[in-house]
Coordinates of C-alpha atoms and ligand atoms in Angstrom, one line a residue:
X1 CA 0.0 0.0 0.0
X2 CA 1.7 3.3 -0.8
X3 CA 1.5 6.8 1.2
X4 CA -1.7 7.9 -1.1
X5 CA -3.7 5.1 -1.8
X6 CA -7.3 6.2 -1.9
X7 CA -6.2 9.4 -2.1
X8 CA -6.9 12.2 -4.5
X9 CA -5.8 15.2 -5.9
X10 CA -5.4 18.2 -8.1
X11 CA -1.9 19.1 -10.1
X12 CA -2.2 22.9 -11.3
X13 CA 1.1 23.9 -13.8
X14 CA 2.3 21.2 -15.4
X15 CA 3.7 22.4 -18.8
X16 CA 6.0 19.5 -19.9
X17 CA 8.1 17.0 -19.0
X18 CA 10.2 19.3 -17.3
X19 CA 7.6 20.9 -15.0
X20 CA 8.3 20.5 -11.3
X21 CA 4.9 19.7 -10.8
X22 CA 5.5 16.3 -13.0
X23 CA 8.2 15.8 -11.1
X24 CA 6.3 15.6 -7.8
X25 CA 3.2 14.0 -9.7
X26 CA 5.2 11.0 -11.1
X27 CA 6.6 10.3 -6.9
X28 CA 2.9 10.8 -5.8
X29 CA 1.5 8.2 -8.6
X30 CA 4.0 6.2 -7.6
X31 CA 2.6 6.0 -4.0
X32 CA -1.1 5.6 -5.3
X33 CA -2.8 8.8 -5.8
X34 CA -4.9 9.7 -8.4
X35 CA -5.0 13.5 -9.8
X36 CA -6.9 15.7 -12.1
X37 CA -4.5 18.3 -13.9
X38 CA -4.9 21.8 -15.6
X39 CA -3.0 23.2 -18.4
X40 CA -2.8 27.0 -19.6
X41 CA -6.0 27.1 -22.0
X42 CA -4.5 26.8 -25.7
X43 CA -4.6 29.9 -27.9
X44 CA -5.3 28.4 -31.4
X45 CA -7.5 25.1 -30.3
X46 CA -7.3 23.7 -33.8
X47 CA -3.6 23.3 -32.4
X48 CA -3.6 22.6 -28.8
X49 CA -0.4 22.1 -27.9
X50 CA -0.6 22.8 -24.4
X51 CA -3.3 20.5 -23.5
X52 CA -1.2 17.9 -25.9
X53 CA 1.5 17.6 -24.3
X54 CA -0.1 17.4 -20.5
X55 CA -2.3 14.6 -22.0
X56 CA 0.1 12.5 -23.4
X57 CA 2.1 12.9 -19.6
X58 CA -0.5 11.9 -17.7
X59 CA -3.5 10.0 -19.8
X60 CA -0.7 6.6 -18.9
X61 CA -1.6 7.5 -15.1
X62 CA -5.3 6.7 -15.7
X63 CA -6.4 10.9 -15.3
X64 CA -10.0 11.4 -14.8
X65 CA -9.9 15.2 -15.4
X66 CA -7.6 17.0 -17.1
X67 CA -8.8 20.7 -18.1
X68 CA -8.1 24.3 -19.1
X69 CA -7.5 26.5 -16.5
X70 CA -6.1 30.3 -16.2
X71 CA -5.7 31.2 -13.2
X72 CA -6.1 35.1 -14.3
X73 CA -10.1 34.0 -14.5
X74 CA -12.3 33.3 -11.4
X75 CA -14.6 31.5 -13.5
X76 CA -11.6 29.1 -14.3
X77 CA -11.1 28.4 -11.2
X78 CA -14.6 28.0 -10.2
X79 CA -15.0 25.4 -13.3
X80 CA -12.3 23.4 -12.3
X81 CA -13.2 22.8 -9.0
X82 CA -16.6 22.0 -9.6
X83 CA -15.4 19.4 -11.9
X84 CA -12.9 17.8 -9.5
X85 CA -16.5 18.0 -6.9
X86 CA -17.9 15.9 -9.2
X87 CA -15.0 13.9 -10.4
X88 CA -13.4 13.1 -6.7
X89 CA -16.2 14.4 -4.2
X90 CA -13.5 15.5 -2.2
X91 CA -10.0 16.2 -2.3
X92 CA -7.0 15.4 0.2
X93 CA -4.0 17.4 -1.5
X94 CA -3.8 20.5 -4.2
X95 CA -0.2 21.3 -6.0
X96 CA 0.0 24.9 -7.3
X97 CA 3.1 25.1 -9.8
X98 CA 2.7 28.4 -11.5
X99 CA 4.5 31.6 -11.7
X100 CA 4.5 34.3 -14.2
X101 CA 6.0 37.7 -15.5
X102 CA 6.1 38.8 -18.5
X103 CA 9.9 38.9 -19.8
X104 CA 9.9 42.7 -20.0
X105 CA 9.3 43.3 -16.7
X106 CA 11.7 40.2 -15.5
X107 CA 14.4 41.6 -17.4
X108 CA 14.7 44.3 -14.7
X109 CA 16.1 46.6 -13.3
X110 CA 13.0 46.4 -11.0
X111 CA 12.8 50.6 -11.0
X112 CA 11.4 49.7 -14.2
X113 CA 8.4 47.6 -14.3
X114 CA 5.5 48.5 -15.5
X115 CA 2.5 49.1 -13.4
X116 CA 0.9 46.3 -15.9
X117 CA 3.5 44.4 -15.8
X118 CA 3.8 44.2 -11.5
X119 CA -0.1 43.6 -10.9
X120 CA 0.1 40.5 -13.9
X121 CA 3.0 39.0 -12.1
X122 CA 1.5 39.6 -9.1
X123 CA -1.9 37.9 -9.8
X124 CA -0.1 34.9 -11.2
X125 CA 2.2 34.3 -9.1
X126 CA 0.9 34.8 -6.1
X127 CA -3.0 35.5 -6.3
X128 CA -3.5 32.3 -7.7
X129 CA -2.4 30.5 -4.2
X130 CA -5.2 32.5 -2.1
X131 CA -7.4 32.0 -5.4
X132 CA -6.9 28.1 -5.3
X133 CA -7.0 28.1 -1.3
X134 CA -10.4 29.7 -0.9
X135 CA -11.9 26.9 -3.3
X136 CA -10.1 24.1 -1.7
X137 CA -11.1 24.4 1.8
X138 CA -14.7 23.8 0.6
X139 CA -13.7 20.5 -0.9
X140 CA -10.4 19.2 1.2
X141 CA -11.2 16.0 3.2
X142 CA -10.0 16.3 6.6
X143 CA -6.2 16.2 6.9
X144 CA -6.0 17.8 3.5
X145 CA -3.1 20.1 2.6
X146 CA -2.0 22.5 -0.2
X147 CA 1.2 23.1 -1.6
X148 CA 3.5 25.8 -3.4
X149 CA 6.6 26.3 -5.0
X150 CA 8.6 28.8 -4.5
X151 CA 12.5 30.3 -4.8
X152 CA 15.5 31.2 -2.7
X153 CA 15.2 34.7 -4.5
X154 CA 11.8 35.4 -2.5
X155 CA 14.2 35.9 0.7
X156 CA 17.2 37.3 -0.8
X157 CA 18.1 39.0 -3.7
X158 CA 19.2 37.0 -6.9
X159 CA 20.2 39.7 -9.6
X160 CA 18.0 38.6 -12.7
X161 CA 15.2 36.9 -11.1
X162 CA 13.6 40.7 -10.0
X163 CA 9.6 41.0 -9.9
X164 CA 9.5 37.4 -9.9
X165 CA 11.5 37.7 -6.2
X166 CA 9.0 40.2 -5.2
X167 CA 6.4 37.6 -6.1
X168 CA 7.9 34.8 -3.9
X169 CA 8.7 36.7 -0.6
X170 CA 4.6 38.0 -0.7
X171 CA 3.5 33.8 -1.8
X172 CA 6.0 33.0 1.4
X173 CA 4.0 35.1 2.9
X174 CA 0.7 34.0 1.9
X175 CA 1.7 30.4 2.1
X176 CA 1.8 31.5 6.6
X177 CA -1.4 33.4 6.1
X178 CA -3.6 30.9 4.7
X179 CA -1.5 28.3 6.9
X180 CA -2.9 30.5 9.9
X181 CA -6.7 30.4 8.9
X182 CA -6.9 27.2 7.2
X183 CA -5.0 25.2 10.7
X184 CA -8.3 25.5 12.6
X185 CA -9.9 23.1 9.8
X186 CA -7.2 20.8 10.1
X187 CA -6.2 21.8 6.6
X188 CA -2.2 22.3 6.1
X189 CA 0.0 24.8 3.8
X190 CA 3.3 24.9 2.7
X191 CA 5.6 25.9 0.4
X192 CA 9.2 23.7 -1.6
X193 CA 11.6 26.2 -1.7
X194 CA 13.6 24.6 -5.1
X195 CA 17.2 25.1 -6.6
X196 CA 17.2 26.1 -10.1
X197 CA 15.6 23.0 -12.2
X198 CA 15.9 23.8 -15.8
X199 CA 12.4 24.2 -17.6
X200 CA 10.5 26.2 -19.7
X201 CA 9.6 28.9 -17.0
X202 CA 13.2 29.1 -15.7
X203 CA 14.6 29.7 -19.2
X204 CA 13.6 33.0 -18.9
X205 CA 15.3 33.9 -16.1
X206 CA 18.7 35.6 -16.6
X207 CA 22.1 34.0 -16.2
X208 CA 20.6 30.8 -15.4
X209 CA 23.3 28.6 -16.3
X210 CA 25.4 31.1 -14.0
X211 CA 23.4 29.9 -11.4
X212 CA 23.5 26.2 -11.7
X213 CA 27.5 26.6 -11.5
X214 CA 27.0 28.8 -8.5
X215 CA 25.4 26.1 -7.0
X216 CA 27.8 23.2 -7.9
X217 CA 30.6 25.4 -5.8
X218 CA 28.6 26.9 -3.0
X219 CA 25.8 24.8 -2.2
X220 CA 27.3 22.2 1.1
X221 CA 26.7 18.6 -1.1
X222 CA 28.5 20.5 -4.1
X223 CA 26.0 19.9 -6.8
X224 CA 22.3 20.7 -7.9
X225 CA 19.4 19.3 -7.1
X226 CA 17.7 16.4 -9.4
X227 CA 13.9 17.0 -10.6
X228 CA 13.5 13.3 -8.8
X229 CA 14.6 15.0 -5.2
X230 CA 12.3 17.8 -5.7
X231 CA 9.3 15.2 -6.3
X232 CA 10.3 13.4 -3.4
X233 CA 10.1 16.4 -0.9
X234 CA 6.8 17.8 -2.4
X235 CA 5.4 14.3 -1.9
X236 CA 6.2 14.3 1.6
X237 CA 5.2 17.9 2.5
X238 CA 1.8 16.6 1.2
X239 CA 1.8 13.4 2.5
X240 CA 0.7 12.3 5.9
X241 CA 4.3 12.3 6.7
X242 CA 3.9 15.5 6.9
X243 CA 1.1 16.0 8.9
X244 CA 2.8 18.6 11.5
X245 CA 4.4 20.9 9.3
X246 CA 2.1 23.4 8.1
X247 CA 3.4 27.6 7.2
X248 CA 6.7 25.8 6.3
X249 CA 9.3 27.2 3.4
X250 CA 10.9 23.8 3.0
X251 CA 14.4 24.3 1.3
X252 CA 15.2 21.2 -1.4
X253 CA 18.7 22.9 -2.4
X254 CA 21.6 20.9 -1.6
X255 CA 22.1 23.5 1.0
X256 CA 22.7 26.6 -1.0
X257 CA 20.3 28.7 1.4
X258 CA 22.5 27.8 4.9
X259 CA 25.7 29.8 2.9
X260 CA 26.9 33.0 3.7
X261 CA 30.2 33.6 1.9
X262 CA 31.8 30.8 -0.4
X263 CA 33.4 28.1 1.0
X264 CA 37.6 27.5 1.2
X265 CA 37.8 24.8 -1.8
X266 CA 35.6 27.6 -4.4
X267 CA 38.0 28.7 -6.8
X268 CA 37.4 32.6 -7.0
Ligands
0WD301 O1 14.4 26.5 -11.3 C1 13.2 26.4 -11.3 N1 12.6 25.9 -12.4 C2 12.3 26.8 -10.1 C3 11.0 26.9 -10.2 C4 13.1 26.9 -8.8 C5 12.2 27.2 -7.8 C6 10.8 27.4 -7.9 N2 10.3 27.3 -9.2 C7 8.8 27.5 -9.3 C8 8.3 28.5 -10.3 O2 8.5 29.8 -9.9 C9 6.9 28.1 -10.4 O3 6.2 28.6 -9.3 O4 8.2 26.3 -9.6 C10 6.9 26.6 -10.2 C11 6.8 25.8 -11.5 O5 7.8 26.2 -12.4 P1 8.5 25.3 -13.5 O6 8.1 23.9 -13.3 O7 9.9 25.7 -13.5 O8 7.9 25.9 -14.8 P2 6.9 25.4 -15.9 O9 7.1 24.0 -16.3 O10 7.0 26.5 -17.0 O11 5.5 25.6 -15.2 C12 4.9 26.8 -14.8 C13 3.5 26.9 -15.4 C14 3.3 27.4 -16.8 O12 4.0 27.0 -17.8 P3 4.4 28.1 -19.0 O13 5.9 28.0 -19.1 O14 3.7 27.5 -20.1 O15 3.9 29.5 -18.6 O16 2.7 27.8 -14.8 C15 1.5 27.7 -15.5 C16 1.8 27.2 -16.9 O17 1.4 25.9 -17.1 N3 0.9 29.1 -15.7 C17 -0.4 29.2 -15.6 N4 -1.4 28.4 -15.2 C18 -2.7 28.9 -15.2 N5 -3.0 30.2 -15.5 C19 -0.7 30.6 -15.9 C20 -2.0 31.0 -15.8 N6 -2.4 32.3 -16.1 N7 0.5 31.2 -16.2 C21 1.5 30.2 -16.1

């Protein structure tokens, strides 16, 4: 019997093979669950590529609901829950992968971005969590929990990574808010704080490859993290194994976080 057997959930921000969240949906599969998933509504549906390629990840895991969602619309939202309501009747765990900003405003410096540009990001990033929390209380089975991803530049400041830093310090934030009135129901929130994982969001992010050497000298085990270790700790922060840790940043960075200067053996 695995961790999740009999249990159910929802996976919002898978966007490939790549995504984190397929990352920590293949190590929750592999203890049982069953999900629904929702993919960025395509532009063109005579070519949907988006819902393609989240299909033809998880159709093999025996998906009873896979729809469009954007976050950006309340009646999304709305629609997708009532579907997992009907699909599940309840739910015991919800995984919110998504971040956004558009690349002229990431690009920095942060003086300039756009007033657009800040409340989009904003929304996205971070509005989405609250958005998603306040449907999912309503349908979380008791013992049910919610989880985020987030970044190390949400507590300190990692030059090209900007609004989207802004954006993680206020979904920290929010992730100890909604921890705070959702503890009372016995519902649980908390937020992966992952190393730099090369996908399609993260390729927009300046000197990313600068970071992943960074990492490989700094961080205390000497390397970067593997998608597999990221999977591992989301399924656990949402798993029963978790079921005293709520309002928690959970760092899966080979240590990077702990360092304060490099260490004797970096070659400067
Ligand atoms: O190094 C990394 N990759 C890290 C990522 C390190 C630490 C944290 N993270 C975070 C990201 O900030 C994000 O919150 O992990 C989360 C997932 O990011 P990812 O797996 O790196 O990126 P990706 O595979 O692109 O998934 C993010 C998805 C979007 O993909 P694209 O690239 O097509 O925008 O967020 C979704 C979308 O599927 N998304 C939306 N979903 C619903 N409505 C919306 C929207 N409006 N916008 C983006």
């Amino acid at each position: 019997m695995g961790l999740f057997t009999g249990k159910k959930g929802l996976v919002l921000g898978i966007a490939n093979d790549h995504s984190i969240a397929w990352a920590i949906t293949q190590q929750l599969h592999a203890e049982g669950a069953q999900m629904g998933f929702t993919h960025l509504p395509d532009k063109d549906p005579a070519r949907p590529r988006m819902e393609g390629r989240l299909r033809k990840l998880v159709e093999p895991l025996g998906t009873k609901l896979i729809t469009p969602c954007d976050v950006q619309k309340d009646e999304d939202v709305d629609r997708v829950f009532a579907m997992a309501k009907e699909t599940y009747g309840s739910l015991d765990f919800v995984l919110h992968s998504i971040a956004y900003a558009p690349i002229d405003d990431l690009k920095g410096p942060v003086w300039n971005v756009s007033r657009s540009g800040f409340a989009q990001s904003m929304e996205i990033s971070v509005y989405s969590l609250i958005s998603v929390a306040k449907r999912a209380k309503d349908l979380l089975a008791p013992g049910g929990s919610l989880l985020t991803l987030t970044y190390l530049g949400g507590e300190k400041v990692i030059p090209g990574y900007n609004i989207m830093g802004i954006c993680k310090a206020a979904l920290e934030s929010s992730v100890t808010y909604l921890a705070h009135e959702l503890g009372p129901l016995g519902f649980r929130v908390n937020g992966l704080s992952a190393g730099p994982l090369k996908t399609l969001s993260s390729s927009a992010v300046g000197d990313f490859d600068v970071m992943l050497k960074l990492y490989e000298v700094m961080a205390p085990l000497r390397r970067n993290i593997t998608p597999e270790e990221v999977g591992k700790t989301g399924m656990y922060l949402l798993s029963d194994l978790a079921s005293g840790v709520t309002g928690e940043v959970l760092h899966v960075d080979c240590g990077y976080h702990i360092m304060g200067a490099p260490p004797g053996d970096a070659k400067l």
